mmCIF file of C-alpha atoms in Angstrom:
data_model
loop_
_atom_site.group_PDB
_atom_site.id
_atom_site.type_symbol
_atom_site.label_atom_id
_atom_site.label_comp_id
_atom_site.label_asym_id
_atom_site.label_seq_id
_atom_site.Cartn_x
_atom_site.Cartn_y
_atom_site.Cartn_z
ATOM 1 C CA MET A 265 66.892 -55.763 -30.480
ATOM 2 C CA SER A 266 63.321 -55.951 -29.844
ATOM 3 C CA THR A 267 62.622 -53.995 -26.659
ATOM 4 C CA ILE A 268 59.460 -52.916 -24.491
ATOM 5 C CA VAL A 269 57.963 -49.318 -24.111
ATOM 6 C CA LEU A 270 57.604 -48.327 -20.538
ATOM 7 C CA LYS A 271 54.607 -46.683 -19.944
ATOM 8 C CA ARG A 272 55.627 -43.944 -17.440
ATOM 9 C CA THR A 273 58.620 -43.379 -18.538
ATOM 10 C CA GLY A 274 58.595 -44.260 -22.185
ATOM 11 C CA GLN A 275 61.852 -46.042 -21.413
ATOM 12 C CA LYS A 276 62.761 -48.449 -23.803
ATOM 13 C CA MET A 277 63.247 -51.605 -21.825
ATOM 14 C CA PRO A 278 65.052 -54.780 -23.448
ATOM 15 C CA ALA A 279 63.007 -57.819 -24.253
ATOM 16 C CA VAL A 280 65.843 -60.218 -23.658
ATOM 17 C CA GLY A 281 68.533 -60.087 -20.773
ATOM 18 C CA PHE A 282 70.772 -61.547 -19.348
ATOM 19 C CA GLY A 283 69.595 -63.027 -15.479
ATOM 20 C CA LEU A 284 72.453 -63.223 -12.937
ATOM 21 C CA TRP A 285 71.057 -65.376 -9.797
ATOM 22 C CA LYS A 286 72.831 -68.111 -9.006
ATOM 23 C CA VAL A 287 76.336 -66.511 -10.707
ATOM 24 C CA THR A 288 78.378 -67.072 -8.389
ATOM 25 C CA LYS A 289 80.475 -64.224 -6.850
ATOM 26 C CA SER A 290 84.353 -65.716 -8.845
ATOM 27 C CA THR A 291 82.355 -65.534 -11.974
ATOM 28 C CA CYS A 292 79.943 -62.935 -11.983
ATOM 29 C CA ALA A 293 82.714 -59.837 -13.194
ATOM 30 C CA ASP A 294 84.066 -62.025 -15.883
ATOM 31 C CA THR A 295 80.673 -63.475 -16.865
ATOM 32 C CA VAL A 296 79.053 -59.541 -16.945
ATOM 33 C CA TYR A 297 81.084 -58.233 -18.837
ATOM 34 C CA LYS A 298 81.455 -61.430 -21.559
ATOM 35 C CA ALA A 299 77.323 -60.803 -21.714
ATOM 36 C CA ILE A 300 77.992 -57.101 -22.918
ATOM 37 C CA LYS A 301 80.789 -58.077 -25.237
ATOM 38 C CA ALA A 302 78.002 -60.325 -26.176
ATOM 39 C CA GLY A 303 75.789 -57.794 -27.016
ATOM 40 C CA TYR A 304 73.371 -58.201 -23.929
ATOM 41 C CA ARG A 305 71.652 -54.895 -22.472
ATOM 42 C CA LEU A 306 69.708 -55.275 -19.914
ATOM 43 C CA PHE A 307 71.114 -57.625 -16.820
ATOM 44 C CA ASP A 308 68.561 -58.232 -13.699
ATOM 45 C CA GLY A 309 70.276 -58.121 -10.363
ATOM 46 C CA ALA A 310 69.212 -58.463 -6.729
ATOM 47 C CA GLY A 311 70.432 -57.835 -3.222
ATOM 48 C CA ASP A 312 69.347 -61.351 -2.770
ATOM 49 C CA TYR A 313 71.603 -62.370 -5.242
ATOM 50 C CA GLY A 314 74.608 -61.679 -3.611
ATOM 51 C CA ASN A 315 76.835 -60.704 -6.750
ATOM 52 C CA GLU A 316 75.934 -57.341 -7.017
ATOM 53 C CA LYS A 317 79.992 -55.351 -6.663
ATOM 54 C CA GLU A 318 80.739 -57.892 -8.918
ATOM 55 C CA ALA A 319 78.691 -57.352 -10.966
ATOM 56 C CA GLY A 320 78.840 -53.617 -11.242
ATOM 57 C CA GLU A 321 82.995 -54.507 -12.151
ATOM 58 C CA GLY A 322 81.467 -56.424 -15.288
ATOM 59 C CA VAL A 323 80.256 -53.196 -15.902
ATOM 60 C CA ARG A 324 82.679 -50.871 -15.454
ATOM 61 C CA ARG A 325 85.320 -52.614 -17.079
ATOM 62 C CA ALA A 326 83.292 -52.766 -20.589
ATOM 63 C CA LEU A 327 82.286 -49.082 -19.785
ATOM 64 C CA SER A 328 85.659 -47.865 -19.269
ATOM 65 C CA GLU A 329 86.798 -49.708 -22.791
ATOM 66 C CA GLY A 330 84.170 -47.863 -24.655
ATOM 67 C CA ILE A 331 82.304 -51.155 -25.023
ATOM 68 C CA VAL A 332 79.107 -49.565 -24.635
ATOM 69 C CA LYS A 333 78.111 -46.050 -22.922
ATOM 70 C CA ARG A 334 75.525 -46.350 -19.099
ATOM 71 C CA GLU A 335 73.083 -44.607 -21.050
ATOM 72 C CA ASP A 336 73.056 -48.604 -23.795
ATOM 73 C CA LEU A 337 72.519 -50.045 -20.534
ATOM 74 C CA PHE A 338 69.377 -51.209 -18.480
ATOM 75 C CA ILE A 339 70.174 -52.200 -14.979
ATOM 76 C CA THR A 340 67.490 -53.683 -13.076
ATOM 77 C CA SER A 341 67.997 -54.900 -8.947
ATOM 78 C CA LYS A 342 65.543 -55.906 -6.328
ATOM 79 C CA LEU A 343 64.464 -54.422 -2.724
ATOM 80 C CA TRP A 344 65.080 -57.786 -0.142
ATOM 81 C CA ASN A 345 62.317 -58.702 2.292
ATOM 82 C CA THR A 346 64.219 -57.723 5.619
ATOM 83 C CA PHE A 347 64.864 -54.184 4.067
ATOM 84 C CA HIS A 348 60.661 -52.722 3.859
ATOM 85 C CA ALA A 349 60.544 -50.910 5.841
ATOM 86 C CA LYS A 350 60.503 -47.212 5.559
ATOM 87 C CA GLU A 351 63.734 -46.054 6.987
ATOM 88 C CA HIS A 352 65.674 -48.678 4.971
ATOM 89 C CA VAL A 353 63.878 -48.644 1.278
ATOM 90 C CA LYS A 354 65.660 -45.549 0.793
ATOM 91 C CA LYS A 355 69.786 -46.790 2.828
ATOM 92 C CA MET A 356 69.289 -49.471 1.263
ATOM 93 C CA ALA A 357 68.399 -48.499 -2.858
ATOM 94 C CA LYS A 358 71.727 -46.759 -2.062
ATOM 95 C CA PHE A 359 73.826 -49.119 -0.389
ATOM 96 C CA GLN A 360 72.769 -51.373 -3.469
ATOM 97 C CA LEU A 361 73.819 -48.605 -6.068
ATOM 98 C CA ASP A 362 76.679 -48.156 -4.876
ATOM 99 C CA LEU A 363 77.701 -51.822 -4.149
ATOM 100 C CA TRP A 364 77.421 -51.505 -8.493
ATOM 101 C CA GLY A 365 79.146 -48.493 -8.497
ATOM 102 C CA LEU A 366 76.423 -46.150 -10.486
ATOM 103 C CA ASP A 367 74.817 -43.627 -10.262
ATOM 104 C CA HIS A 368 70.857 -44.739 -11.198
ATOM 105 C CA PHE A 369 69.340 -48.097 -11.688
ATOM 106 C CA ASP A 370 66.863 -47.973 -14.814
ATOM 107 C CA LEU A 371 64.510 -50.131 -12.639
ATOM 108 C CA PHE A 372 64.414 -50.808 -8.253
ATOM 109 C CA LEU A 373 61.677 -53.881 -7.738
ATOM 110 C CA VAL A 374 60.234 -55.318 -4.757
ATOM 111 C CA HIS A 375 61.142 -58.484 -4.991
ATOM 112 C CA PHE A 376 59.142 -60.440 -2.835
ATOM 113 C CA PRO A 377 55.161 -58.826 -0.966
ATOM 114 C CA ILE A 378 57.196 -60.775 1.585
ATOM 115 C CA ALA A 379 57.788 -58.499 4.895
ATOM 116 C CA LEU A 380 61.099 -59.933 6.791
ATOM 117 C CA GLN A 381 62.433 -58.296 10.696
ATOM 118 C CA TYR A 382 65.508 -56.459 9.500
ATOM 119 C CA VAL A 383 68.945 -57.623 9.595
ATOM 120 C CA GLU A 384 71.621 -55.823 9.658
ATOM 121 C CA PRO A 385 73.355 -55.928 6.713
ATOM 122 C CA LYS A 386 77.487 -55.893 8.619
ATOM 123 C CA ASP A 387 76.203 -59.104 10.403
ATOM 124 C CA LYS A 388 75.037 -60.981 7.112
ATOM 125 C CA TYR A 389 74.288 -59.735 3.948
ATOM 126 C CA PRO A 390 72.802 -60.873 1.816
ATOM 127 C CA PRO A 391 70.866 -62.041 5.129
ATOM 128 C CA GLU A 392 68.369 -64.330 2.822
ATOM 129 C CA TRP A 393 65.197 -65.864 4.370
ATOM 130 C CA TRP A 394 66.504 -66.715 7.549
ATOM 131 C CA GLY A 395 67.035 -64.217 10.556
ATOM 132 C CA LEU A 396 70.825 -64.323 12.901
ATOM 133 C CA ASP A 397 68.907 -66.950 14.774
ATOM 134 C CA GLY A 398 68.644 -69.458 11.674
ATOM 135 C CA GLY A 399 64.793 -68.349 12.261
ATOM 136 C CA VAL A 400 61.685 -67.196 9.901
ATOM 137 C CA HIS A 401 60.724 -63.440 11.069
ATOM 138 C CA LEU A 402 57.851 -61.740 10.185
ATOM 139 C CA GLN A 403 57.540 -57.936 10.391
ATOM 140 C CA ASN A 404 54.084 -56.243 10.101
ATOM 141 C CA THR A 405 55.123 -53.859 6.935
ATOM 142 C CA PRO A 406 52.140 -52.858 5.124
ATOM 143 C CA MET A 407 53.212 -53.266 1.150
ATOM 144 C CA GLN A 408 51.703 -49.157 1.424
ATOM 145 C CA GLU A 409 54.779 -48.421 3.204
ATOM 146 C CA THR A 410 57.489 -49.592 1.309
ATOM 147 C CA TRP A 411 55.705 -49.005 -1.927
ATOM 148 C CA THR A 412 55.538 -45.053 -0.878
ATOM 149 C CA CYS A 413 59.514 -45.349 -0.289
ATOM 150 C CA MET A 414 59.831 -47.007 -3.688
ATOM 151 C CA GLU A 415 58.233 -44.036 -4.865
ATOM 152 C CA GLU A 416 60.321 -41.323 -3.568
ATOM 153 C CA LEU A 417 63.117 -43.794 -4.945
ATOM 154 C CA VAL A 418 62.456 -42.284 -8.273
ATOM 155 C CA ASP A 419 61.910 -38.599 -7.319
ATOM 156 C CA GLU A 420 65.468 -38.260 -5.744
ATOM 157 C CA GLY A 421 67.023 -40.414 -9.004
ATOM 158 C CA VAL A 422 67.854 -43.429 -7.180
ATOM 159 C CA THR A 423 65.812 -45.072 -10.253
ATOM 160 C CA LYS A 424 64.439 -44.342 -13.670
ATOM 161 C CA ASN A 425 61.510 -47.143 -12.738
ATOM 162 C CA ILE A 426 59.853 -49.104 -10.181
ATOM 163 C CA GLY A 427 57.987 -52.120 -9.838
ATOM 164 C CA ILE A 428 57.046 -55.435 -8.862
ATOM 165 C CA SER A 429 58.298 -59.119 -8.271
ATOM 166 C CA ASN A 430 56.435 -62.384 -7.631
ATOM 167 C CA CYS A 431 53.214 -60.123 -7.096
ATOM 168 C CA GLN A 432 49.045 -61.811 -8.372
ATOM 169 C CA GLY A 433 46.189 -59.548 -8.913
ATOM 170 C CA SER A 434 44.892 -59.065 -5.140
ATOM 171 C CA ILE A 435 47.922 -56.768 -4.581
ATOM 172 C CA ILE A 436 48.602 -55.176 -8.023
ATOM 173 C CA LEU A 437 45.303 -53.914 -7.205
ATOM 174 C CA ASP A 438 45.978 -53.172 -3.475
ATOM 175 C CA ILE A 439 49.063 -50.443 -4.622
ATOM 176 C CA LEU A 440 47.103 -49.254 -7.649
ATOM 177 C CA ARG A 441 44.842 -47.806 -5.129
ATOM 178 C CA TYR A 442 47.128 -45.603 -3.799
ATOM 179 C CA ALA A 443 50.663 -45.371 -5.750
ATOM 180 C CA ARG A 444 51.661 -41.544 -7.052
ATOM 181 C CA ILE A 445 53.933 -43.420 -9.673
ATOM 182 C CA GLU A 446 51.803 -46.794 -10.393
ATOM 183 C CA PRO A 447 54.698 -49.969 -10.928
ATOM 184 C CA GLN A 448 55.758 -50.004 -14.414
ATOM 185 C CA VAL A 449 56.935 -53.929 -14.414
ATOM 186 C CA LEU A 450 56.092 -57.313 -12.729
ATOM 187 C CA GLN A 451 58.727 -59.691 -12.918
ATOM 188 C CA VAL A 452 57.017 -63.291 -12.115
ATOM 189 C CA GLU A 453 58.014 -66.678 -13.254
ATOM 190 C CA ILE A 454 56.393 -67.526 -16.380
ATOM 191 C CA HIS A 455 57.130 -70.647 -18.490
ATOM 192 C CA PRO A 456 55.283 -73.804 -20.152
ATOM 193 C CA TYR A 457 54.609 -75.264 -16.796
ATOM 194 C CA LEU A 458 53.485 -72.579 -15.494
ATOM 195 C CA THR A 459 51.954 -70.014 -18.064
ATOM 196 C CA GLN A 460 49.435 -67.222 -15.657
ATOM 197 C CA GLU A 461 47.634 -66.519 -18.816
ATOM 198 C CA PRO A 462 45.330 -64.719 -16.681
ATOM 199 C CA LEU A 463 48.009 -62.462 -14.156
ATOM 200 C CA GLN A 464 49.310 -61.699 -18.059
ATOM 201 C CA LYS A 465 45.695 -60.120 -19.523
ATOM 202 C CA LEU A 466 45.592 -58.707 -16.044
ATOM 203 C CA CYS A 467 49.185 -56.616 -16.020
ATOM 204 C CA LYS A 468 47.997 -56.178 -20.706
ATOM 205 C CA THR A 469 45.460 -54.347 -19.755
ATOM 206 C CA LEU A 470 47.230 -52.535 -17.054
ATOM 207 C CA GLY A 471 49.799 -51.238 -18.857
ATOM 208 C CA ILE A 472 52.568 -53.231 -16.539
ATOM 209 C CA ALA A 473 55.028 -54.746 -18.559
ATOM 210 C CA VAL A 474 55.584 -58.290 -17.796
ATOM 211 C CA THR A 475 59.506 -60.021 -17.535
ATOM 212 C CA ALA A 476 59.646 -63.480 -16.882
ATOM 213 C CA TYR A 477 61.995 -66.135 -14.996
ATOM 214 C CA SER A 478 63.044 -69.473 -15.096
ATOM 215 C CA SER A 479 62.245 -69.459 -18.611
ATOM 216 C CA PHE A 480 63.324 -73.382 -18.152
ATOM 217 C CA GLY A 481 61.605 -74.115 -16.105
ATOM 218 C CA PRO A 482 62.999 -77.137 -13.544
ATOM 219 C CA GLN A 483 66.355 -76.552 -15.465
ATOM 220 C CA SER A 484 67.298 -74.167 -13.071
ATOM 221 C CA TYR A 485 65.742 -75.563 -9.552
ATOM 222 C CA ILE A 486 67.509 -79.741 -10.448
ATOM 223 C CA GLU A 487 70.841 -77.852 -8.206
ATOM 224 C CA LEU A 488 68.382 -76.322 -5.277
ATOM 225 C CA GLY A 489 66.820 -80.586 -5.667
ATOM 226 C CA VAL A 490 63.264 -78.412 -5.589
ATOM 227 C CA ASN A 491 62.510 -79.131 -9.215
ATOM 228 C CA LYS A 492 59.128 -81.501 -8.137
ATOM 229 C CA ASN A 493 60.281 -84.431 -10.152
ATOM 230 C CA VAL A 494 58.949 -83.286 -13.790
ATOM 231 C CA VAL A 495 60.812 -83.783 -17.035
ATOM 232 C CA GLY A 496 63.172 -80.159 -18.432
ATOM 233 C CA LEU A 497 61.385 -78.301 -20.239
ATOM 234 C CA LEU A 498 64.935 -78.336 -22.084
ATOM 235 C CA GLN A 499 64.628 -82.548 -22.241
ATOM 236 C CA HIS A 500 60.398 -81.843 -23.616
ATOM 237 C CA ASP A 501 60.376 -84.349 -26.910
ATOM 238 C CA LEU A 502 57.286 -81.447 -27.718
ATOM 239 C CA VAL A 503 60.052 -78.374 -27.202
ATOM 240 C CA GLY A 504 62.698 -80.449 -28.967
ATOM 241 C CA SER A 505 60.562 -81.841 -32.033
ATOM 242 C CA ILE A 506 59.415 -78.102 -33.023
ATOM 243 C CA ALA A 507 63.386 -76.469 -32.220
ATOM 244 C CA GLN A 508 64.238 -79.467 -34.413
ATOM 245 C CA THR A 509 61.318 -78.361 -37.248
ATOM 246 C CA ALA A 510 62.484 -74.788 -36.798
ATOM 247 C CA GLY A 511 66.548 -75.512 -36.701
ATOM 248 C CA LYS A 512 66.464 -73.672 -33.815
ATOM 249 C CA THR A 513 67.931 -75.040 -29.990
ATOM 250 C CA PRO A 514 65.267 -75.870 -27.485
ATOM 251 C CA ALA A 515 66.162 -72.488 -25.544
ATOM 252 C CA GLN A 516 65.501 -70.118 -28.371
ATOM 253 C CA VAL A 517 62.028 -71.555 -28.233
ATOM 254 C CA LEU A 518 61.157 -71.319 -24.224
ATOM 255 C CA LEU A 519 62.475 -67.755 -24.697
ATOM 256 C CA ARG A 520 60.737 -66.895 -28.487
ATOM 257 C CA TRP A 521 57.058 -68.782 -26.818
ATOM 258 C CA ALA A 522 57.812 -65.856 -23.872
ATOM 259 C CA THR A 523 59.148 -63.540 -25.816
ATOM 260 C CA GLN A 524 56.004 -63.673 -28.827
ATOM 261 C CA GLN A 525 53.846 -63.136 -26.360
ATOM 262 C CA GLY A 526 55.514 -59.789 -25.361
ATOM 263 C CA ILE A 527 57.219 -60.435 -22.028
ATOM 264 C CA ALA A 528 60.770 -59.558 -21.433
ATOM 265 C CA VAL A 529 63.063 -62.914 -20.443
ATOM 266 C CA ILE A 530 66.054 -62.902 -18.471
ATOM 267 C CA PRO A 531 67.786 -66.194 -19.413
ATOM 268 C CA LYS A 532 71.325 -67.123 -17.401
ATOM 269 C CA SER A 533 74.168 -69.125 -19.019
ATOM 270 C CA ASN A 534 77.640 -69.443 -18.320
ATOM 271 C CA ASP A 535 78.415 -71.063 -21.690
ATOM 272 C CA GLU A 536 79.607 -68.245 -24.476
ATOM 273 C CA THR A 537 77.573 -70.349 -26.952
ATOM 274 C CA ARG A 538 74.678 -70.599 -25.039
ATOM 275 C CA ILE A 539 74.932 -67.104 -23.964
ATOM 276 C CA LYS A 540 74.721 -66.004 -27.589
ATOM 277 C CA GLN A 541 72.566 -68.203 -29.034
ATOM 278 C CA ASN A 542 69.866 -67.396 -26.083
ATOM 279 C CA LEU A 543 70.134 -63.762 -27.249
ATOM 280 C CA GLU A 544 69.247 -64.529 -30.691
ATOM 281 C CA CYS A 545 65.820 -65.810 -29.811
ATOM 282 C CA ASP A 546 64.127 -63.296 -31.313
ATOM 283 C CA SER A 547 65.855 -64.359 -34.968
ATOM 284 C CA PHE A 548 62.259 -66.333 -35.633
ATOM 285 C CA ASP A 549 58.820 -66.309 -35.571
ATOM 286 C CA LEU A 550 56.824 -69.744 -34.219
ATOM 287 C CA SER A 551 53.481 -70.376 -35.574
ATOM 288 C CA GLU A 552 50.417 -70.316 -33.995
ATOM 289 C CA GLU A 553 50.235 -74.127 -33.742
ATOM 290 C CA ASP A 554 53.502 -74.694 -32.400
ATOM 291 C CA MET A 555 52.499 -71.156 -29.851
ATOM 292 C CA LYS A 556 48.817 -73.098 -28.770
ATOM 293 C CA LYS A 557 50.630 -76.903 -28.300
ATOM 294 C CA ILE A 558 54.092 -75.195 -25.650
ATOM 295 C CA SER A 559 50.880 -73.414 -23.716
ATOM 296 C CA ALA A 560 49.227 -76.664 -22.880
ATOM 297 C CA LEU A 561 51.913 -77.979 -20.948
ATOM 298 C CA ASN A 562 51.235 -75.777 -18.455
ATOM 299 C CA ILE A 563 50.587 -78.181 -15.181
ATOM 300 C CA GLY A 564 50.212 -74.917 -12.786
ATOM 301 C CA LEU A 565 53.880 -75.765 -11.391
ATOM 302 C CA ARG A 566 55.523 -72.678 -9.345
ATOM 303 C CA LEU A 567 59.361 -74.096 -8.391
ATOM 304 C CA ASN A 568 59.664 -70.476 -6.635
ATOM 305 C CA GLU A 569 57.254 -71.825 -4.286
ATOM 306 C CA PRO A 570 58.028 -69.130 0.164
ATOM 307 C CA LEU A 571 55.390 -71.873 1.119
ATOM 308 C CA ASP A 572 58.074 -74.621 1.369
ATOM 309 C CA LEU A 573 59.952 -72.622 3.269
ATOM 310 C CA ASP A 574 56.709 -71.745 6.166
ATOM 311 C CA PRO A 575 53.183 -71.743 6.034
ATOM 312 C CA ARG A 576 52.812 -67.979 6.776
ATOM 313 C CA LEU A 577 55.290 -67.084 3.594
ATOM 314 C CA GLY A 578 51.827 -68.202 1.216
ATOM 315 C CA ILE A 579 51.861 -65.262 -1.004
ATOM 316 C CA PHE A 580 50.373 -67.978 -4.014
ATOM 317 C CA ALA A 581 47.992 -69.531 -1.875
#
């Protein structure tokens, strides 16, 4: 299995993982267990996904049956926006770790560079973007405060690596000004409709590994009603033609386009055949010409856009 070596720890992060966004609670434990049996070793979760307890149950089932050992797995989770303040970061990271039933994360990310007012987990968990009154309430917690607490999670063994998600260059460079432990991974939306080459180049220069989410573009957003009415990448004529020539699926082509650039991917599927196919996306190479053709589909289409919820959340403006 292809891996990406993280700069600070030297830990090998699988280049192809399984994303847990939108995996329902009722199916999550079984899905994780089946994905481990299929060969997946990286699982990308988050407090906001609301399924960490169930994901942990799937992991523990695989561990108890001896399918894998804990050191074979790479478990990622994320700190949600309502827990950025120094009194909440550590408490919530440990809370999430308990949900998984594990003694450490391999990677813990700041989910968004957005601080929202605290919501008590007993009142609502996950809190999502809204307070108990249904409104979006910002909080004046600087990233430096949050990042200092993230570093303490490494010191205490709560997580081996820390990183960021949904951050552009200005935020990354700001963190590096005060970081004692630099971000090891940046997780962002990358697909042929949003290629983000300058951000990729910055991360490569800084030695920050990049993980792409929403590799299939609009596909993940159809059920949310925010797919922006563009042709789906899985249905795109160019992707389909390249897939047919290569004898692969359109999904495999899209994933290979990313991993061939050194970017990790975290696709999700409920179909066992596609789960296996996605994991095999590194079994072939795309020609340089095909890589360029796919990259030329870029139209700057951002699908995960907090600005759509509230103008004050315009982190990509």
